[in-house]
Amino acid sequence: MDGYDMHAFEPFAVTVDLAVFTVRAGVLQVLLVERGQEPYAGQWALPGGFVLPRESAETAARRELAEETGLSDVSGLHLEQLRTYSEPDRDPRMRVVSVAFAALLPDAPEPTGGGDAASARWLPCEGLGPLAFDHDRIVADAHERIGAKLEYTCLATAFCPPEFTLGELQQVYETVWGTVLDRPNFRRKVLTTPGFVEQVPGGARLTGGRGKPAALYRAGGATTAHPPLLRPAAPAGGAGRAPDPPAPAAGTATGSSARPGSGSPTAADPSREGRSA
Amino acid sequence: MDGYDMHAFEPFAVTVDLAVFTVRAGVLQVLLVERGQEPYAGQWALPGGFVLPRESAETAARRELAEETGLSDVSGLHLEQLRTYSEPDRDPRMRVVSVAFAALLPDAPEPTGGGDAASARWLPCEGLGPLAFDHDRIVADAHERIGAKLEYTCLATAFCPPEFTLGELQQVYETVWGTVLDRPNFRRKVLTTPGFVEQVPGGARLTGGRGKPAALYRAGGATTAHPPLLRPAAPAGGAGRAPDPPAPAAGTATGSSARPGSGSPTAADPSREGRSA
DNA sequence: TCTTTAATGGTCAGTGCGACTATAAAGAGT
DNA sequence: ACTCTTTATAGTCGCACTGACCATTAAAGA
């Protein structure tokens, strides 16, 4: 950053783009908005916007996240800078440099429509048509980054509500990685990693599931997993076995989507049924 | 990135900053330039400069890297986007958003002075005084990122010349991590990781070192290490045992610094002495 | 020649993990 | 009420990897 007075410099527009993910009904989903004007009118794009004169990219990203999701408190949500996209022609109108962020949401408080965007929707990450600008690549990069961070951090809890079962936590891994994990082994790994999760004093979840009620856990204090929880090496040909998403039955859905109420996920939900000793 | 026509937007200056690292004489060093003008005149800063109107940040970074190091061919060097720094007041003169990159060089072709900067120098990463702007933080972030990537990638070879010994490779790990590793165990791990390194057909290095001549290796085709080469967990209190850098003796220096000639490190150096069956 | 240094080869026990079996506790169907 | 299905949880067994060692080889230096 030397040589200030030696070159003329071109001004750039600086924006943020948000890749907001959630796991819903066993499918990884991204928050997208439908573009109203050219270019790419009618196509899906990542939410985002300009960085204002007196804010950092992180501040702008958190502001946009709040606007776009309609959540009142986004301070606790995981928001992480991904990388900056600066190809000269990525926006046909002008020179735009965009700082991309990845954000993780636990429950999906059904779109919003709060901010700039008229229509915002959660769409499955897999097989979505071409997005506006270079947003396909941003989504792919963000997906890959999150998958990698699940291995050596405790980030997966950011996809879960304040209290969750180990089955829900496992489904986060399986959904992001697109693999199936052995349940007892996953359980052992998570429980023996100090500070990954901690059991909530006296609770077990009853009604939602079909089987034995599962114990509830909270995120522990640890941020990194040592040693890491490695994703199973792809055997050889093609992708590993993908877990089938639970059947999209209405009403009492399977597993994680059975959670009632999508309001503020701040306090423990008292409508969660029976709690044994 | 929606809502273009709804806001006025402020133009930003966009720059790149380069954290260029090398391992020299058992010490991790960064390439720094001395600032000539205010602000921070006389202080050390990272090399970098403006992104030109028709180039991406990556292109600008590679251009600056070539200018600053004076190397003719920087195409093979490892250059990786770190993150973008955009705090509103990080430059007192104007709003500057900077995309930071980390680059790794094998041998250190003693500074340069080629590009913009009058005086460029390698300085040890540890205990350098306050740098200009937020460059301390960039260096710290880059160091941490590189240390982490050594664990699960084969990146360490980017610090080594085209042909190297396992001792040199190990010193890269020890220097970046600030720990001591067990030599036989390190050797076993590297050699059993498929594609990490491959032995050069019939060579062993003779003169430089004091002990038994070491076999020469090249970087293999692999980019990731599965399972990773985990950095030893810090025992409890404070940092792990730091390796003492070899005594800074002149002339025939110890170990890795014994390599002759600092010119273009493209082809295998024929001045490398004796080569047994 | 003897010592020092570093590379290389090998052993051995503990840990972690994958694969697998077994049991417990709920709902659904008959 | 009983069985079947489903899910959570407990436990076992063997292999692979790792960390801590020890031994040998081959050079340089005293």
mmCIF file of N, CA and C in Angstrom, chain A residues 48-167:
data_model
loop_
_atom_site.group_PDB
_atom_site.id
_atom_site.type_symbol
_atom_site.label_atom_id
_atom_site.label_comp_id
_atom_site.label_asym_id
_atom_site.label_seq_id
_atom_site.Cartn_x
_atom_site.Cartn_y
_atom_site.Cartn_z
ATOM 1 N N GLY A 48 -27.437 -8.833 -0.546
ATOM 2 C CA GLY A 48 -26.242 -8.024 -0.316
ATOM 3 C C GLY A 48 -26.520 -6.580 -0.635
ATOM 4 N N GLY A 49 -25.489 -5.782 -0.637
ATOM 5 C CA GLY A 49 -25.671 -4.372 -0.935
ATOM 6 C C GLY A 49 -24.385 -3.600 -0.739
ATOM 7 N N PHE A 50 -24.487 -2.315 -0.916
ATOM 8 C CA PHE A 50 -23.299 -1.472 -0.838
ATOM 9 C C PHE A 50 -22.791 -1.337 0.594
ATOM 10 N N VAL A 51 -21.498 -1.206 0.691
ATOM 11 C CA VAL A 51 -20.882 -0.840 1.960
ATOM 12 C C VAL A 51 -21.000 0.677 2.088
ATOM 13 N N LEU A 52 -21.557 1.111 3.200
ATOM 14 C CA LEU A 52 -21.760 2.541 3.385
ATOM 15 C C LEU A 52 -20.445 3.232 3.745
ATOM 16 N N PRO A 53 -20.405 4.537 3.541
ATOM 17 C CA PRO A 53 -19.139 5.259 3.699
ATOM 18 C C PRO A 53 -18.471 5.073 5.056
ATOM 19 N N ARG A 54 -19.236 4.887 6.114
ATOM 20 C CA ARG A 54 -18.607 4.859 7.430
ATOM 21 C C ARG A 54 -18.683 3.490 8.095
ATOM 22 N N GLU A 55 -18.865 2.443 7.328
ATOM 23 C CA GLU A 55 -18.930 1.129 7.954
ATOM 24 C C GLU A 55 -17.946 0.171 7.287
ATOM 25 N N SER A 56 -17.573 -0.826 8.053
ATOM 26 C CA SER A 56 -16.710 -1.870 7.506
ATOM 27 C C SER A 56 -17.552 -2.885 6.758
ATOM 28 N N ALA A 57 -16.886 -3.743 6.029
ATOM 29 C CA ALA A 57 -17.611 -4.777 5.306
ATOM 30 C C ALA A 57 -18.361 -5.686 6.275
ATOM 31 N N GLU A 58 -17.744 -5.983 7.423
ATOM 32 C CA GLU A 58 -18.402 -6.835 8.419
ATOM 33 C C GLU A 58 -19.686 -6.163 8.923
ATOM 34 N N THR A 59 -19.602 -4.895 9.206
ATOM 35 C CA THR A 59 -20.785 -4.176 9.669
ATOM 36 C C THR A 59 -21.866 -4.168 8.603
ATOM 37 N N ALA A 60 -21.466 -3.912 7.386
ATOM 38 C CA ALA A 60 -22.432 -3.908 6.289
ATOM 39 C C ALA A 60 -23.083 -5.277 6.135
ATOM 40 N N ALA A 61 -22.275 -6.321 6.265
ATOM 41 C CA ALA A 61 -22.812 -7.666 6.098
ATOM 42 C C ALA A 61 -23.835 -7.961 7.190
ATOM 43 N N ARG A 62 -23.530 -7.587 8.414
ATOM 44 C CA ARG A 62 -24.466 -7.863 9.498
ATOM 45 C C ARG A 62 -25.742 -7.034 9.350
ATOM 46 N N ARG A 63 -25.594 -5.828 8.858
ATOM 47 C CA ARG A 63 -26.777 -5.009 8.608
ATOM 48 C C ARG A 63 -27.663 -5.647 7.538
ATOM 49 N N GLU A 64 -27.044 -6.060 6.466
ATOM 50 C CA GLU A 64 -27.813 -6.696 5.393
ATOM 51 C C GLU A 64 -28.455 -7.990 5.871
ATOM 52 N N LEU A 65 -27.720 -8.722 6.695
ATOM 53 C CA LEU A 65 -28.258 -9.983 7.210
ATOM 54 C C LEU A 65 -29.523 -9.728 8.016
ATOM 55 N N ALA A 66 -29.482 -8.698 8.845
ATOM 56 C CA ALA A 66 -30.660 -8.369 9.646
ATOM 57 C C ALA A 66 -31.813 -7.940 8.747
ATOM 58 N N GLU A 67 -31.530 -7.096 7.765
ATOM 59 C CA GLU A 67 -32.577 -6.634 6.856
ATOM 60 C C GLU A 67 -33.199 -7.803 6.093
ATOM 61 N N GLU A 68 -32.333 -8.671 5.629
ATOM 62 C CA GLU A 68 -32.804 -9.699 4.709
ATOM 63 C C GLU A 68 -33.533 -10.836 5.417
ATOM 64 N N THR A 69 -33.060 -11.186 6.609
ATOM 65 C CA THR A 69 -33.707 -12.287 7.314
ATOM 66 C C THR A 69 -34.866 -11.800 8.161
ATOM 67 N N GLY A 70 -34.896 -10.525 8.459
ATOM 68 C CA GLY A 70 -35.949 -10.008 9.305
ATOM 69 C C GLY A 70 -35.769 -10.332 10.774
ATOM 70 N N LEU A 71 -34.636 -10.927 11.123
ATOM 71 C CA LEU A 71 -34.394 -11.246 12.528
ATOM 72 C C LEU A 71 -34.020 -9.981 13.288
ATOM 73 N N SER A 72 -34.522 -9.916 14.513
ATOM 74 C CA SER A 72 -34.231 -8.721 15.295
ATOM 75 C C SER A 72 -32.808 -8.745 15.836
ATOM 76 N N ASP A 73 -32.335 -9.924 16.206
ATOM 77 C CA ASP A 73 -31.015 -9.985 16.814
ATOM 78 C C ASP A 73 -30.120 -10.939 16.021
ATOM 79 N N VAL A 74 -29.264 -10.390 15.225
ATOM 80 C CA VAL A 74 -28.357 -11.226 14.444
ATOM 81 C C VAL A 74 -26.965 -11.227 15.068
ATOM 82 N N SER A 75 -26.851 -10.680 16.278
ATOM 83 C CA SER A 75 -25.508 -10.536 16.858
ATOM 84 C C SER A 75 -24.899 -11.885 17.208
ATOM 85 N N GLY A 76 -25.749 -12.863 17.517
ATOM 86 C CA GLY A 76 -25.193 -14.143 17.909
ATOM 87 C C GLY A 76 -24.940 -15.083 16.735
ATOM 88 N N LEU A 77 -25.396 -14.700 15.573
ATOM 89 C CA LEU A 77 -25.283 -15.603 14.429
ATOM 90 C C LEU A 77 -23.861 -15.653 13.902
ATOM 91 N N HIS A 78 -23.533 -16.793 13.364
ATOM 92 C CA HIS A 78 -22.186 -16.951 12.823
ATOM 93 C C HIS A 78 -22.087 -16.264 11.469
ATOM 94 N N LEU A 79 -21.173 -15.318 11.378
ATOM 95 C CA LEU A 79 -20.940 -14.595 10.133
ATOM 96 C C LEU A 79 -19.451 -14.541 9.896
ATOM 97 N N GLU A 80 -19.038 -14.972 8.736
ATOM 98 C CA GLU A 80 -17.612 -15.146 8.502
ATOM 99 C C GLU A 80 -17.247 -14.673 7.112
ATOM 100 N N GLN A 81 -16.174 -13.922 7.042
ATOM 101 C CA GLN A 81 -15.755 -13.441 5.732
ATOM 102 C C GLN A 81 -15.238 -14.607 4.902
ATOM 103 N N LEU A 82 -15.710 -14.700 3.693
ATOM 104 C CA LEU A 82 -15.332 -15.811 2.826
ATOM 105 C C LEU A 82 -14.136 -15.432 1.964
ATOM 106 N N ARG A 83 -14.360 -14.568 1.017
ATOM 107 C CA ARG A 83 -13.272 -13.994 0.242
ATOM 108 C C ARG A 83 -13.850 -12.884 -0.608
ATOM 109 N N THR A 84 -12.992 -12.187 -1.323
ATOM 110 C CA THR A 84 -13.416 -11.038 -2.103
ATOM 111 C C THR A 84 -13.354 -11.367 -3.577
ATOM 112 N N TYR A 85 -14.398 -11.019 -4.277
ATOM 113 C CA TYR A 85 -14.488 -11.294 -5.706
ATOM 114 C C TYR A 85 -14.326 -9.984 -6.461
ATOM 115 N N SER A 86 -13.372 -9.964 -7.361
ATOM 116 C CA SER A 86 -12.991 -8.673 -7.948
ATOM 117 C C SER A 86 -12.703 -8.764 -9.439
ATOM 118 N N GLU A 87 -13.210 -9.783 -10.102
ATOM 119 C CA GLU A 87 -12.994 -9.840 -11.546
ATOM 120 C C GLU A 87 -13.572 -8.581 -12.195
ATOM 121 N N PRO A 88 -12.845 -8.021 -13.135
ATOM 122 C CA PRO A 88 -13.275 -6.720 -13.685
ATOM 123 C C PRO A 88 -14.674 -6.738 -14.294
ATOM 124 N N ASP A 89 -15.076 -7.866 -14.872
ATOM 125 C CA ASP A 89 -16.353 -7.873 -15.583
ATOM 126 C C ASP A 89 -17.438 -8.643 -14.856
ATOM 127 N N ARG A 90 -17.289 -8.790 -13.558
ATOM 128 C CA ARG A 90 -18.295 -9.587 -12.863
ATOM 129 C C ARG A 90 -19.638 -8.867 -12.795
ATOM 130 N N ASP A 91 -19.637 -7.566 -12.908
ATOM 131 C CA ASP A 91 -20.888 -6.818 -13.055
ATOM 132 C C ASP A 91 -20.799 -6.025 -14.353
ATOM 133 N N PRO A 92 -21.726 -6.239 -15.258
ATOM 134 C CA PRO A 92 -21.614 -5.596 -16.570
ATOM 135 C C PRO A 92 -21.750 -4.076 -16.520
ATOM 136 N N ARG A 93 -22.316 -3.548 -15.452
ATOM 137 C CA ARG A 93 -22.571 -2.109 -15.452
ATOM 138 C C ARG A 93 -21.368 -1.284 -15.060
ATOM 139 N N MET A 94 -20.655 -1.785 -14.062
ATOM 140 C CA MET A 94 -19.581 -0.955 -13.517
ATOM 141 C C MET A 94 -18.596 -1.845 -12.783
ATOM 142 N N ARG A 95 -17.570 -1.245 -12.297
ATOM 143 C CA ARG A 95 -16.559 -1.982 -11.572
ATOM 144 C C ARG A 95 -16.994 -2.159 -10.126
ATOM 145 N N VAL A 96 -17.355 -3.374 -9.769
ATOM 146 C CA VAL A 96 -17.829 -3.666 -8.426
ATOM 147 C C VAL A 96 -16.952 -4.734 -7.797
ATOM 148 N N VAL A 97 -16.411 -4.418 -6.658
ATOM 149 C CA VAL A 97 -15.650 -5.388 -5.877
ATOM 150 C C VAL A 97 -16.536 -5.825 -4.723
ATOM 151 N N SER A 98 -16.698 -7.136 -4.579
ATOM 152 C CA SER A 98 -17.638 -7.601 -3.577
ATOM 153 C C SER A 98 -16.956 -8.499 -2.541
ATOM 154 N N VAL A 99 -17.180 -8.170 -1.292
ATOM 155 C CA VAL A 99 -16.666 -8.975 -0.195
ATOM 156 C C VAL A 99 -17.764 -9.953 0.189
ATOM 157 N N ALA A 100 -17.479 -11.243 0.030
ATOM 158 C CA ALA A 100 -18.503 -12.251 0.288
ATOM 159 C C ALA A 100 -18.386 -12.776 1.713
ATOM 160 N N PHE A 101 -19.544 -13.040 2.310
ATOM 161 C CA PHE A 101 -19.608 -13.592 3.662
ATOM 162 C C PHE A 101 -20.437 -14.867 3.647
ATOM 163 N N ALA A 102 -20.128 -15.723 4.580
ATOM 164 C CA ALA A 102 -20.961 -16.898 4.795
ATOM 165 C C ALA A 102 -21.591 -16.770 6.171
ATOM 166 N N ALA A 103 -22.877 -17.035 6.260
ATOM 167 C CA ALA A 103 -23.587 -16.968 7.528
ATOM 168 C C ALA A 103 -24.351 -18.264 7.740
ATOM 169 N N LEU A 104 -24.487 -18.658 9.005
ATOM 170 C CA LEU A 104 -25.187 -19.894 9.333
ATOM 171 C C LEU A 104 -26.356 -19.587 10.246
ATOM 172 N N LEU A 105 -27.516 -20.110 9.890
ATOM 173 C CA LEU A 105 -28.698 -19.911 10.718
ATOM 174 C C LEU A 105 -29.173 -21.248 11.233
ATOM 175 N N PRO A 106 -29.661 -21.293 12.460
ATOM 176 C CA PRO A 106 -30.141 -22.548 13.013
ATOM 177 C C PRO A 106 -31.459 -22.957 12.392
ATOM 178 N N ASP A 107 -32.495 -22.409 12.860
ATOM 179 C CA ASP A 107 -33.801 -22.709 12.332
ATOM 180 C C ASP A 107 -34.035 -21.743 11.182
ATOM 181 N N ALA A 108 -34.919 -22.076 10.289
ATOM 182 C CA ALA A 108 -35.165 -21.197 9.157
ATOM 183 C C ALA A 108 -36.467 -20.442 9.364
ATOM 184 N N PRO A 109 -36.391 -19.200 9.806
ATOM 185 C CA PRO A 109 -37.612 -18.421 10.045
ATOM 186 C C PRO A 109 -38.223 -17.961 8.731
ATOM 187 N N GLU A 110 -38.785 -18.871 8.047
ATOM 188 C CA GLU A 110 -39.330 -18.714 6.682
ATOM 189 C C GLU A 110 -39.160 -17.315 6.100
ATOM 190 N N PRO A 111 -38.537 -17.259 4.962
ATOM 191 C CA PRO A 111 -37.963 -16.066 4.351
ATOM 192 C C PRO A 111 -38.117 -14.778 5.115
ATOM 193 N N THR A 112 -38.851 -13.850 4.588
ATOM 194 C CA THR A 112 -38.857 -12.562 5.222
ATOM 195 C C THR A 112 -39.449 -11.519 4.302
ATOM 196 N N GLY A 113 -38.655 -11.088 3.350
ATOM 197 C CA GLY A 113 -39.085 -9.989 2.514
ATOM 198 C C GLY A 113 -38.925 -8.663 3.208
ATOM 199 N N GLY A 114 -38.109 -8.638 4.233
ATOM 200 C CA GLY A 114 -37.981 -7.428 5.025
ATOM 201 C C GLY A 114 -37.244 -6.303 4.324
ATOM 202 N N GLY A 115 -36.100 -6.605 3.807
ATOM 203 C CA GLY A 115 -35.205 -5.542 3.359
ATOM 204 C C GLY A 115 -35.450 -5.069 1.943
ATOM 205 N N ASP A 116 -34.370 -4.904 1.253
ATOM 206 C CA ASP A 116 -34.416 -4.413 -0.114
ATOM 207 C C ASP A 116 -35.240 -5.321 -1.002
ATOM 208 N N ALA A 117 -35.011 -6.603 -0.811
ATOM 209 C CA ALA A 117 -35.514 -7.555 -1.796
ATOM 210 C C ALA A 117 -37.004 -7.775 -1.648
ATOM 211 N N ALA A 118 -37.661 -7.787 -2.773
ATOM 212 C CA ALA A 118 -39.103 -8.043 -2.756
ATOM 213 C C ALA A 118 -39.358 -9.460 -2.278
ATOM 214 N N SER A 119 -38.745 -10.428 -2.929
ATOM 215 C CA SER A 119 -39.018 -11.811 -2.575
ATOM 216 C C SER A 119 -37.715 -12.510 -2.205
ATOM 217 N N ALA A 120 -37.654 -12.936 -0.976
ATOM 218 C CA ALA A 120 -36.497 -13.710 -0.531
ATOM 219 C C ALA A 120 -36.979 -15.107 -0.202
ATOM 220 N N ARG A 121 -36.197 -16.106 -0.583
ATOM 221 C CA ARG A 121 -36.628 -17.484 -0.323
ATOM 222 C C ARG A 121 -35.443 -18.366 -0.012
ATOM 223 N N TRP A 122 -35.721 -19.415 0.762
ATOM 224 C CA TRP A 122 -34.739 -20.472 0.956
ATOM 225 C C TRP A 122 -34.844 -21.435 -0.214
ATOM 226 N N LEU A 123 -33.719 -21.709 -0.837
ATOM 227 C CA LEU A 123 -33.707 -22.687 -1.917
ATOM 228 C C LEU A 123 -32.628 -23.725 -1.637
ATOM 229 N N PRO A 124 -32.917 -24.978 -2.014
ATOM 230 C CA PRO A 124 -31.920 -26.037 -1.783
ATOM 231 C C PRO A 124 -30.621 -25.736 -2.520
ATOM 232 N N CYS A 125 -29.545 -26.029 -1.874
ATOM 233 C CA CYS A 125 -28.223 -25.729 -2.417
ATOM 234 C C CYS A 125 -27.941 -26.542 -3.675
ATOM 235 N N GLU A 126 -28.421 -27.768 -3.681
ATOM 236 C CA GLU A 126 -28.152 -28.655 -4.810
ATOM 237 C C GLU A 126 -28.993 -28.280 -6.020
ATOM 238 N N GLY A 127 -28.345 -28.289 -7.160
ATOM 239 C CA GLY A 127 -29.049 -28.169 -8.416
ATOM 240 C C GLY A 127 -29.888 -26.932 -8.582
ATOM 241 N N LEU A 128 -29.418 -25.800 -8.090
ATOM 242 C CA LEU A 128 -30.152 -24.582 -8.371
ATOM 243 C C LEU A 128 -29.616 -24.007 -9.672
ATOM 244 N N GLY A 129 -30.513 -23.462 -10.420
ATOM 245 C CA GLY A 129 -30.158 -22.949 -11.741
ATOM 246 C C GLY A 129 -29.072 -21.901 -11.659
ATOM 247 N N PRO A 130 -28.646 -21.388 -12.786
ATOM 248 C CA PRO A 130 -27.587 -20.371 -12.736
ATOM 249 C C PRO A 130 -28.066 -19.122 -12.014
ATOM 250 N N LEU A 131 -27.250 -18.661 -11.114
ATOM 251 C CA LEU A 131 -27.576 -17.456 -10.362
ATOM 252 C C LEU A 131 -27.007 -16.227 -11.071
ATOM 253 N N ALA A 132 -27.416 -15.083 -10.593
ATOM 254 C CA ALA A 132 -26.924 -13.835 -11.174
ATOM 255 C C ALA A 132 -25.441 -13.649 -10.862
ATOM 256 N N PHE A 133 -24.790 -12.874 -11.688
ATOM 257 C CA PHE A 133 -23.368 -12.541 -11.495
ATOM 258 C C PHE A 133 -22.541 -13.820 -11.311
ATOM 259 N N ASP A 134 -21.572 -13.760 -10.413
ATOM 260 C CA ASP A 134 -20.756 -14.949 -10.135
ATOM 261 C C ASP A 134 -21.231 -15.626 -8.859
ATOM 262 N N HIS A 135 -22.506 -15.507 -8.582
ATOM 263 C CA HIS A 135 -23.001 -15.988 -7.303
ATOM 264 C C HIS A 135 -23.014 -17.505 -7.192
ATOM 265 N N ASP A 136 -23.049 -18.197 -8.317
ATOM 266 C CA ASP A 136 -22.911 -19.659 -8.257
ATOM 267 C C ASP A 136 -21.586 -20.024 -7.596
ATOM 268 N N ARG A 137 -20.579 -19.361 -8.039
ATOM 269 C CA ARG A 137 -19.248 -19.664 -7.511
ATOM 270 C C ARG A 137 -19.143 -19.301 -6.032
ATOM 271 N N ILE A 138 -19.754 -18.194 -5.662
ATOM 272 C CA ILE A 138 -19.707 -17.786 -4.260
ATOM 273 C C ILE A 138 -20.398 -18.843 -3.394
ATOM 274 N N VAL A 139 -21.548 -19.309 -3.864
ATOM 275 C CA VAL A 139 -22.252 -20.342 -3.098
ATOM 276 C C VAL A 139 -21.406 -21.605 -3.002
ATOM 277 N N ALA A 140 -20.802 -21.991 -4.117
ATOM 278 C CA ALA A 140 -19.972 -23.201 -4.107
ATOM 279 C C ALA A 140 -18.771 -23.022 -3.165
ATOM 280 N N ASP A 141 -18.143 -21.881 -3.239
ATOM 281 C CA ASP A 141 -17.000 -21.622 -2.352
ATOM 282 C C ASP A 141 -17.429 -21.642 -0.889
ATOM 283 N N ALA A 142 -18.557 -21.036 -0.616
ATOM 284 C CA ALA A 142 -19.029 -20.985 0.768
ATOM 285 C C ALA A 142 -19.363 -22.384 1.274
ATOM 286 N N HIS A 143 -20.012 -23.177 0.438
ATOM 287 C CA HIS A 143 -20.356 -24.549 0.813
ATOM 288 C C HIS A 143 -19.088 -25.331 1.141
ATOM 289 N N GLU A 144 -18.115 -25.202 0.290
ATOM 290 C CA GLU A 144 -16.869 -25.927 0.503
ATOM 291 C C GLU A 144 -16.176 -25.476 1.794
ATOM 292 N N ARG A 145 -16.160 -24.182 2.014
ATOM 293 C CA ARG A 145 -15.508 -23.661 3.212
ATOM 294 C C ARG A 145 -16.193 -24.170 4.470
ATOM 295 N N ILE A 146 -17.526 -24.138 4.454
ATOM 296 C CA ILE A 146 -18.253 -24.589 5.637
ATOM 297 C C ILE A 146 -18.007 -26.069 5.879
ATOM 298 N N GLY A 147 -18.034 -26.842 4.800
ATOM 299 C CA GLY A 147 -17.752 -28.270 4.955
ATOM 300 C C GLY A 147 -16.398 -28.514 5.576
ATOM 301 N N ALA A 148 -15.421 -27.750 5.156
ATOM 302 C CA ALA A 148 -14.076 -27.920 5.711
ATOM 303 C C ALA A 148 -14.032 -27.506 7.178
ATOM 304 N N LYS A 149 -14.722 -26.420 7.513
ATOM 305 C CA LYS A 149 -14.660 -25.944 8.892
ATOM 306 C C LYS A 149 -15.395 -26.860 9.852
ATOM 307 N N LEU A 150 -16.361 -27.616 9.352
ATOM 308 C CA LEU A 150 -17.027 -28.576 10.233
ATOM 309 C C LEU A 150 -16.022 -29.592 10.764
ATOM 310 N N GLU A 151 -14.985 -29.841 9.988
ATOM 311 C CA GLU A 151 -14.035 -30.866 10.392
ATOM 312 C C GLU A 151 -13.250 -30.481 11.634
ATOM 313 N N TYR A 152 -12.751 -29.268 11.638
ATOM 314 C CA TYR A 152 -11.814 -28.931 12.714
ATOM 315 C C TYR A 152 -12.313 -27.825 13.633
ATOM 316 N N THR A 153 -13.593 -27.480 13.538
ATOM 317 C CA THR A 153 -14.158 -26.525 14.491
ATOM 318 C C THR A 153 -15.463 -27.090 15.052
ATOM 319 N N CYS A 154 -16.028 -26.384 15.995
ATOM 320 C CA CYS A 154 -17.313 -26.782 16.574
ATOM 321 C C CYS A 154 -18.448 -25.997 15.936
ATOM 322 N N LEU A 155 -18.217 -25.545 14.724
ATOM 323 C CA LEU A 155 -19.141 -24.657 14.034
ATOM 324 C C LEU A 155 -20.523 -25.250 13.815
ATOM 325 N N ALA A 156 -20.625 -26.559 13.784
ATOM 326 C CA ALA A 156 -21.895 -27.185 13.426
ATOM 327 C C ALA A 156 -23.029 -26.740 14.343
ATOM 328 N N THR A 157 -22.703 -26.406 15.572
ATOM 329 C CA THR A 157 -23.754 -25.989 16.497
ATOM 330 C C THR A 157 -24.422 -24.693 16.043
ATOM 331 N N ALA A 158 -23.744 -23.932 15.179
ATOM 332 C CA ALA A 158 -24.345 -22.693 14.686
ATOM 333 C C ALA A 158 -25.546 -22.976 13.788
ATOM 334 N N PHE A 159 -25.662 -24.202 13.298
ATOM 335 C CA PHE A 159 -26.817 -24.593 12.497
ATOM 336 C C PHE A 159 -27.967 -25.070 13.373
ATOM 337 N N CYS A 160 -27.716 -25.231 14.655
ATOM 338 C CA CYS A 160 -28.722 -25.802 15.549
ATOM 339 C C CYS A 160 -29.317 -24.741 16.453
ATOM 340 N N PRO A 161 -30.538 -24.972 16.905
ATOM 341 C CA PRO A 161 -31.143 -24.074 17.886
ATOM 342 C C PRO A 161 -30.382 -24.163 19.199
ATOM 343 N N PRO A 162 -30.709 -23.284 20.151
ATOM 344 C CA PRO A 162 -29.951 -23.253 21.415
ATOM 345 C C PRO A 162 -29.874 -24.611 22.094
ATOM 346 N N GLU A 163 -30.921 -25.388 22.001
ATOM 347 C CA GLU A 163 -30.877 -26.743 22.549
ATOM 348 C C GLU A 163 -31.201 -27.715 21.439
ATOM 349 N N PHE A 164 -30.436 -28.765 21.376
ATOM 350 C CA PHE A 164 -30.563 -29.673 20.236
ATOM 351 C C PHE A 164 -30.176 -31.077 20.679
ATOM 352 N N THR A 165 -30.547 -32.034 19.857
ATOM 353 C CA THR A 165 -30.155 -33.416 20.129
ATOM 354 C C THR A 165 -28.934 -33.757 19.282
ATOM 355 N N LEU A 166 -28.275 -34.823 19.680
ATOM 356 C CA LEU A 166 -27.111 -35.234 18.905
ATOM 357 C C LEU A 166 -27.515 -35.708 17.514
ATOM 358 N N GLY A 167 -28.737 -36.193 17.389
ATOM 359 C CA GLY A 167 -29.216 -36.580 16.074
ATOM 360 C C GLY A 167 -29.317 -35.383 15.146
#
